[in-house]
Amino acid sequence: MIPFNAPAVVGTESDAMRAAMGSGKLCGDGDFSRRCQQWMEQRFSCPKVLLTPSCTASLEMAAILLDIQPGDEVIMPSYTFVSTANAFVLRGATIVFVDVCPDTMNINENLIEAAITERTKAIVPVHYAGVACEMDTIMALAKKYALWVVEDAAQGVMSRYKGRALGSIGHIGCFSFHETKNYTAGGEGGAILINDVSLVERAEIVREKGTNRSQFFRGQVDKYTWRDIGSNYLMSDLQAAYLWAQLEAAEQINQRRLQLWQNYHDALLPLAEQERVVLPYIPADCQQNAHMFYLKLRDHTDRSALIARLKAADILAVFHYIPLHSSPAGQRFGRFHGADHYTQQESERLLRLPLFYNLADEQQQTVINTLYGYLA
């Protein structure tokens, strides 16, 4: 079986984890946590990075930091993972869904302004497949209407928009280190990027159960107390050690994934030129991280038939999100602004192919040959 995904393994993870086990500190904010955070702060030019248990936790922290209240509205695409919406619904917000651009599957930046009301508090662009949303337009709208921007960059680690790292452009950015992502913290994990320095101190408090424990450990206060609402949003240092091994090999992982992505693109381009499939589109201003390679088939029926053909050849390929606005909770907690021209239609014909760091060239060629057996 050729799986759809397998967590990246570079070979040094066990050494790093043994070092963490011998340090005497396995809980959050140990030596490996500090290494990872500093690496990202420097690499992505971010004032403050804090590791979290997941991107979901990072998004929940963002909602708390922005003081999202019942009645507030948050604009985002419907084509995203449930955590993007849940984090804000938990604070009482109403989600306002906006249609996507069919070429990138990212939120259509030209539809956002019409969805803004006096109750709008934030915009949450989701960088699908590690390809950037049109952030200049989104940030300009945020400035015009005094809104917050939270980048859901779960898939965007190592991607850039006009030279700037995804996650470092909005007021807050959220990363995922789940095992399905390019880099993992041993299965789960995330990070929150605080780009607005006015939020840094409170972010540390919210992440430490609402206490100023971080300041205490730095010797800035003689005791720590309950200061604010919060929760336990720390990643264990054992997980951070696994992540550190991956970050040390980040460029190696990135280049291998980009090569695999390019292999798919070059091999399947003739099918795209024959209009049998649609391949991913990367705007000129975007530097992607090869998080995924997808095809768009003619329709849902065509996609289902191809999935079955691949499965018969022991190849697992999967579709992605069921648009949130079509789900029971999406209808309860949100609304779709304007017409759904592309979200539902495009989601029903998109198919993701196996792509992961340890995918062998021979395995990828088997996938390509099987695709041609059905599509050609």
XYZ file of C-alpha atoms in Angstrom:
376
model
C 0.000 0.000 0.000
C 1.246 3.476 -0.898
C -0.201 5.664 1.873
C -1.523 9.144 1.324
C 0.778 10.429 4.041
C 3.514 9.276 6.385
C 5.144 11.506 9.015
C 8.550 12.806 7.982
C 11.468 10.957 9.564
C 14.972 12.360 9.075
C 16.802 9.977 11.422
C 17.890 12.282 14.226
C 14.585 12.483 16.089
C 15.389 9.700 18.561
C 18.702 11.326 19.520
C 16.961 14.613 20.251
C 14.240 12.892 22.255
C 16.808 10.982 24.326
C 18.548 14.271 25.054
C 15.235 15.732 26.241
C 14.603 12.674 28.430
C 18.002 13.115 30.032
C 17.474 16.809 30.702
C 15.180 16.277 33.654
C 12.485 18.501 32.132
C 9.827 17.021 29.877
C 7.047 19.567 30.374
C 6.647 22.703 28.292
C 9.145 25.498 27.724
C 12.263 23.428 28.216
C 15.469 23.767 26.231
C 14.104 22.235 23.028
C 11.008 24.424 23.142
C 13.228 27.503 23.369
C 15.364 26.286 20.474
C 12.340 25.749 18.234
C 10.775 29.085 19.140
C 13.981 31.020 18.553
C 14.552 29.225 15.255
C 11.122 30.278 14.000
C 11.433 33.823 15.321
C 14.671 34.258 13.405
C 13.698 32.311 10.296
C 10.299 33.954 9.908
C 11.136 37.422 11.315
C 8.489 37.170 14.027
C 8.629 39.073 17.360
C 7.365 36.119 19.408
C 6.692 32.449 18.681
C 5.148 30.124 21.272
C 4.813 26.373 20.790
C 1.361 24.926 21.413
C -0.164 21.423 21.506
C -1.801 21.942 18.090
C -2.830 24.526 15.540
C -6.313 24.206 17.026
C -4.903 25.413 20.341
C -3.146 28.292 18.572
C -6.398 29.383 16.954
C -8.212 29.170 20.290
C -5.497 31.319 21.854
C -5.914 33.831 19.028
C -9.657 34.088 19.683
C -8.999 34.775 23.371
C -6.275 37.331 22.622
C -8.601 39.245 20.303
C -11.333 39.287 22.966
C -13.864 37.678 20.675
C -17.293 38.066 22.286
C -20.804 36.758 21.605
C -22.234 38.668 18.658
C -18.876 39.341 17.021
C -18.457 38.208 13.422
C -15.392 36.550 11.943
C -14.864 36.244 8.187
C -13.214 33.153 6.718
C -13.560 30.689 3.849
C -15.913 27.748 4.214
C -13.311 25.513 2.570
C -11.173 24.878 5.649
C -10.773 22.538 8.593
C -13.357 22.761 11.369
C -10.820 24.149 13.887
C -10.612 27.416 11.952
C -14.246 28.128 12.781
C -14.533 26.276 16.097
C -11.920 28.441 17.803
C -14.066 31.531 17.326
C -17.429 29.840 17.820
C -16.204 28.759 21.260
C -15.978 32.466 22.163
C -19.508 33.123 20.866
C -18.723 34.502 17.408
C -20.823 34.124 14.291
C -18.815 32.841 11.337
C -19.301 34.608 8.015
C -18.184 32.389 5.146
C -16.941 33.840 1.867
C -16.449 32.059 -1.454
C -13.024 30.894 -2.627
C -11.004 31.577 -5.748
C -11.214 28.440 -7.915
C -7.558 28.608 -8.963
C -6.025 28.522 -5.454
C -8.979 27.466 -3.240
C -8.097 30.434 -1.015
C -10.597 33.028 0.190
C -11.587 35.450 -2.574
C -10.124 38.693 -1.255
C -12.406 40.723 -3.514
C -15.516 39.432 -1.711
C -14.396 40.193 1.835
C -15.293 43.890 2.007
C -18.939 43.284 1.155
C -19.140 40.790 4.042
C -17.882 43.299 6.640
C -20.470 44.696 9.053
C -20.297 46.796 12.206
C -20.027 43.509 14.138
C -17.020 42.180 12.208
C -14.016 41.661 14.469
C -11.526 39.641 12.436
C -10.599 38.111 9.093
C -9.085 34.622 9.039
C -7.367 33.840 5.726
C -6.490 30.157 5.276
C -3.412 29.474 3.139
C -4.629 26.343 1.375
C -1.935 23.857 0.311
C 0.717 26.259 1.578
C -0.107 28.784 -1.153
C -0.596 32.307 0.153
C -3.834 34.243 0.117
C -3.690 37.751 -1.364
C -2.446 39.268 1.865
C -1.856 42.846 0.694
C -5.553 43.276 -0.043
C -6.587 41.561 3.182
C -4.263 43.657 5.351
C -5.435 46.839 3.630
C -9.057 45.954 4.424
C -8.116 45.203 8.021
C -6.486 48.591 8.362
C -9.405 50.378 6.709
C -11.998 48.820 9.023
C -9.818 48.374 12.154
C -10.033 44.574 12.049
C -7.693 41.849 13.273
C -6.147 39.329 10.885
C -5.371 35.796 12.052
C -3.518 33.724 9.467
C -4.423 30.052 9.506
C -1.059 28.920 8.178
C -1.466 25.320 9.350
C -0.261 24.171 5.927
C 2.060 27.100 5.290
C 5.293 26.525 7.250
C 8.211 27.586 4.993
C 5.910 29.210 2.393
C 6.178 32.904 1.539
C 4.146 35.758 0.086
C 6.175 38.492 -1.611
C 9.188 37.330 0.388
C 7.424 37.297 3.774
C 6.822 34.073 5.680
C 3.219 32.936 5.937
C 2.066 33.371 9.505
C 4.183 36.505 9.956
C 1.978 38.924 7.994
C -1.263 39.130 9.983
C -1.495 40.236 13.593
C -1.358 36.551 14.615
C -0.287 33.446 12.709
C -1.044 29.807 13.503
C 1.094 26.800 12.488
C 0.435 23.069 12.641
C 2.982 20.349 13.316
C 0.496 17.501 12.999
C 1.882 14.347 11.420
C 0.160 15.197 8.130
C 2.106 18.449 7.826
C 5.549 19.044 6.327
C 7.175 19.089 9.779
C 5.846 17.318 12.843
C 6.328 17.356 16.596
C 5.900 13.615 16.867
C 2.291 13.443 15.713
C 0.671 16.575 17.112
C 1.816 20.122 17.737
C 1.482 23.745 16.738
C 2.795 27.250 17.205
C 1.308 30.704 17.523
C 3.157 33.633 15.966
C 2.511 36.920 17.728
C 3.284 39.656 15.201
C 1.599 42.497 17.094
C 3.922 43.178 20.033
C 1.033 44.567 22.103
C -0.280 40.989 22.374
C 2.951 39.280 23.475
C 2.647 39.626 27.254
C -0.977 38.509 27.318
C -0.224 35.614 24.967
C 2.244 34.208 27.484
C -0.338 34.533 30.258
C -3.182 32.933 28.279
C -0.890 30.046 27.284
C 0.102 29.427 30.931
C -3.438 28.833 32.249
C -4.008 32.554 32.710
C -1.001 33.013 35.025
C 2.225 35.007 34.758
C 4.250 31.829 35.350
C 6.575 32.608 32.427
C 7.557 35.892 34.038
C 8.181 34.073 37.319
C 10.560 31.594 35.715
C 12.432 34.477 34.065
C 12.838 36.108 37.466
C 10.682 39.124 36.570
C 8.252 38.551 39.464
C 8.738 36.858 42.850
C 5.592 34.727 42.534
C 3.034 33.938 39.868
C -0.702 34.414 40.179
C -3.906 34.016 38.205
C -4.124 37.077 35.936
C -6.510 36.275 33.072
C -8.510 33.539 31.395
C -6.401 30.893 29.725
C -5.650 27.208 29.441
C -2.739 24.799 29.173
C -1.490 25.609 25.687
C 2.091 24.324 26.099
C 3.772 21.671 23.970
C 5.807 19.140 25.956
C 9.568 19.420 25.575
C 9.713 15.805 24.421
C 7.583 16.747 21.429
C 9.657 19.880 20.923
C 12.770 17.709 20.735
C 11.229 15.711 17.893
C 10.284 18.969 16.176
C 13.779 20.387 16.662
C 15.295 17.472 14.756
C 12.918 18.244 11.889
C 13.596 21.973 11.933
C 17.328 21.307 11.740
C 16.572 19.429 8.519
C 13.897 21.885 7.359
C 15.593 22.840 4.117
C 16.296 19.203 3.276
C 12.648 18.282 3.864
C 11.446 21.308 1.917
C 13.612 20.580 -1.129
C 12.571 16.928 -1.261
C 8.885 17.819 -1.113
C 9.325 20.455 -3.801
C 11.017 17.888 -6.021
C 8.176 15.416 -5.529
C 5.652 18.169 -6.276
C 7.492 19.097 -9.458
C 7.669 15.442 -10.523
C 3.885 15.217 -10.355
C 3.435 18.509 -12.168
C 5.777 17.660 -15.032
C 4.382 14.163 -15.485
C 0.725 15.233 -15.419
C 1.049 18.440 -17.444
C 0.105 16.684 -20.736
C -3.201 15.628 -19.147
C -3.819 19.227 -18.076
C -3.025 20.488 -21.577
C -5.629 18.034 -22.869
C -8.051 19.519 -20.295
C -8.496 16.118 -18.685
C -7.456 17.466 -15.275
C -6.642 20.785 -13.638
C -3.312 21.107 -11.830
C -2.505 23.358 -8.834
C -1.868 27.024 -9.576
C 0.911 28.954 -7.833
C 0.636 32.771 -8.177
C 3.821 34.599 -9.146
C 4.045 36.341 -5.738
C 3.930 33.047 -3.831
C 6.733 30.714 -2.842
C 5.059 27.455 -1.877
C 6.229 24.624 0.394
C 4.824 21.675 -1.579
C 2.450 20.816 1.234
C 0.210 18.940 -1.165
C -0.339 18.083 -4.795
C -3.918 17.844 -5.939
C -5.829 17.260 -9.136
C -9.237 18.553 -10.076
C -11.332 16.046 -11.955
C -14.394 16.682 -14.088
C -16.849 16.194 -11.245
C -17.621 14.190 -8.123
C -18.355 11.018 -10.109
C -15.059 11.219 -11.984
C -13.198 11.722 -8.710
C -14.881 8.779 -7.015
C -14.010 6.508 -9.931
C -10.362 7.558 -9.809
C -10.189 7.020 -6.049
C -11.535 3.499 -6.577
C -8.992 2.812 -9.355
C -6.123 3.998 -7.161
C -7.385 1.984 -4.198
C -7.486 -1.147 -6.347
C -3.797 -0.524 -7.059
C -3.084 -0.159 -3.304
C -2.703 3.626 -3.544
C -4.507 5.862 -1.076
C -5.607 9.244 -2.430
C -8.128 11.380 -0.577
C -10.389 14.351 -1.037
C -10.349 17.202 1.446
C -12.761 19.419 3.352
C -16.517 19.177 3.242
C -17.352 22.921 3.098
C -18.250 24.072 6.580
C -21.291 26.070 5.518
C -22.958 22.865 4.296
C -22.483 21.093 7.641
C -25.043 21.099 10.498
C -22.769 23.123 12.805
C -21.816 25.490 10.005
C -25.465 26.288 9.395
C -26.014 26.733 13.121
C -23.026 28.928 13.905
C -22.451 30.751 10.637
C -23.784 32.022 7.350
C -22.498 32.221 3.811
C -22.239 35.754 2.474
C -23.084 36.085 -1.193
C -23.320 33.232 -3.659
C -21.421 29.968 -3.440
C -20.084 29.895 -6.981
C -16.995 27.766 -6.376
C -16.632 26.433 -2.826
C -18.968 23.449 -3.101
C -18.390 22.790 -6.787
C -14.598 22.806 -6.627
C -14.425 20.862 -3.362
C -16.324 17.981 -4.968
C -13.772 17.438 -7.733
C -10.482 17.939 -5.865
C -8.301 14.893 -5.164
C -5.055 14.919 -3.157
C -2.234 12.599 -4.203
C 0.322 10.886 -1.947
C 3.101 13.349 -1.111
C 5.400 13.043 1.893
C 9.101 13.397 2.611
C 9.896 9.668 2.663
C 7.887 8.840 -0.482
C 10.226 6.849 -2.737
C 10.685 7.772 -6.394
C 9.485 4.291 -7.381
C 6.314 4.735 -5.346
C 5.606 8.091 -6.948
C 6.105 6.632 -10.426
C 3.616 3.888 -9.568
C 1.074 6.570 -8.643
C 1.722 8.437 -11.909
C 1.444 5.280 -14.004
C -1.842 4.359 -12.326
C -3.213 7.859 -12.939
C -2.398 7.553 -16.636
C -4.086 4.158 -16.702
C -7.337 5.896 -15.758
C -6.996 9.399 -17.196
C -5.222 8.917 -20.517
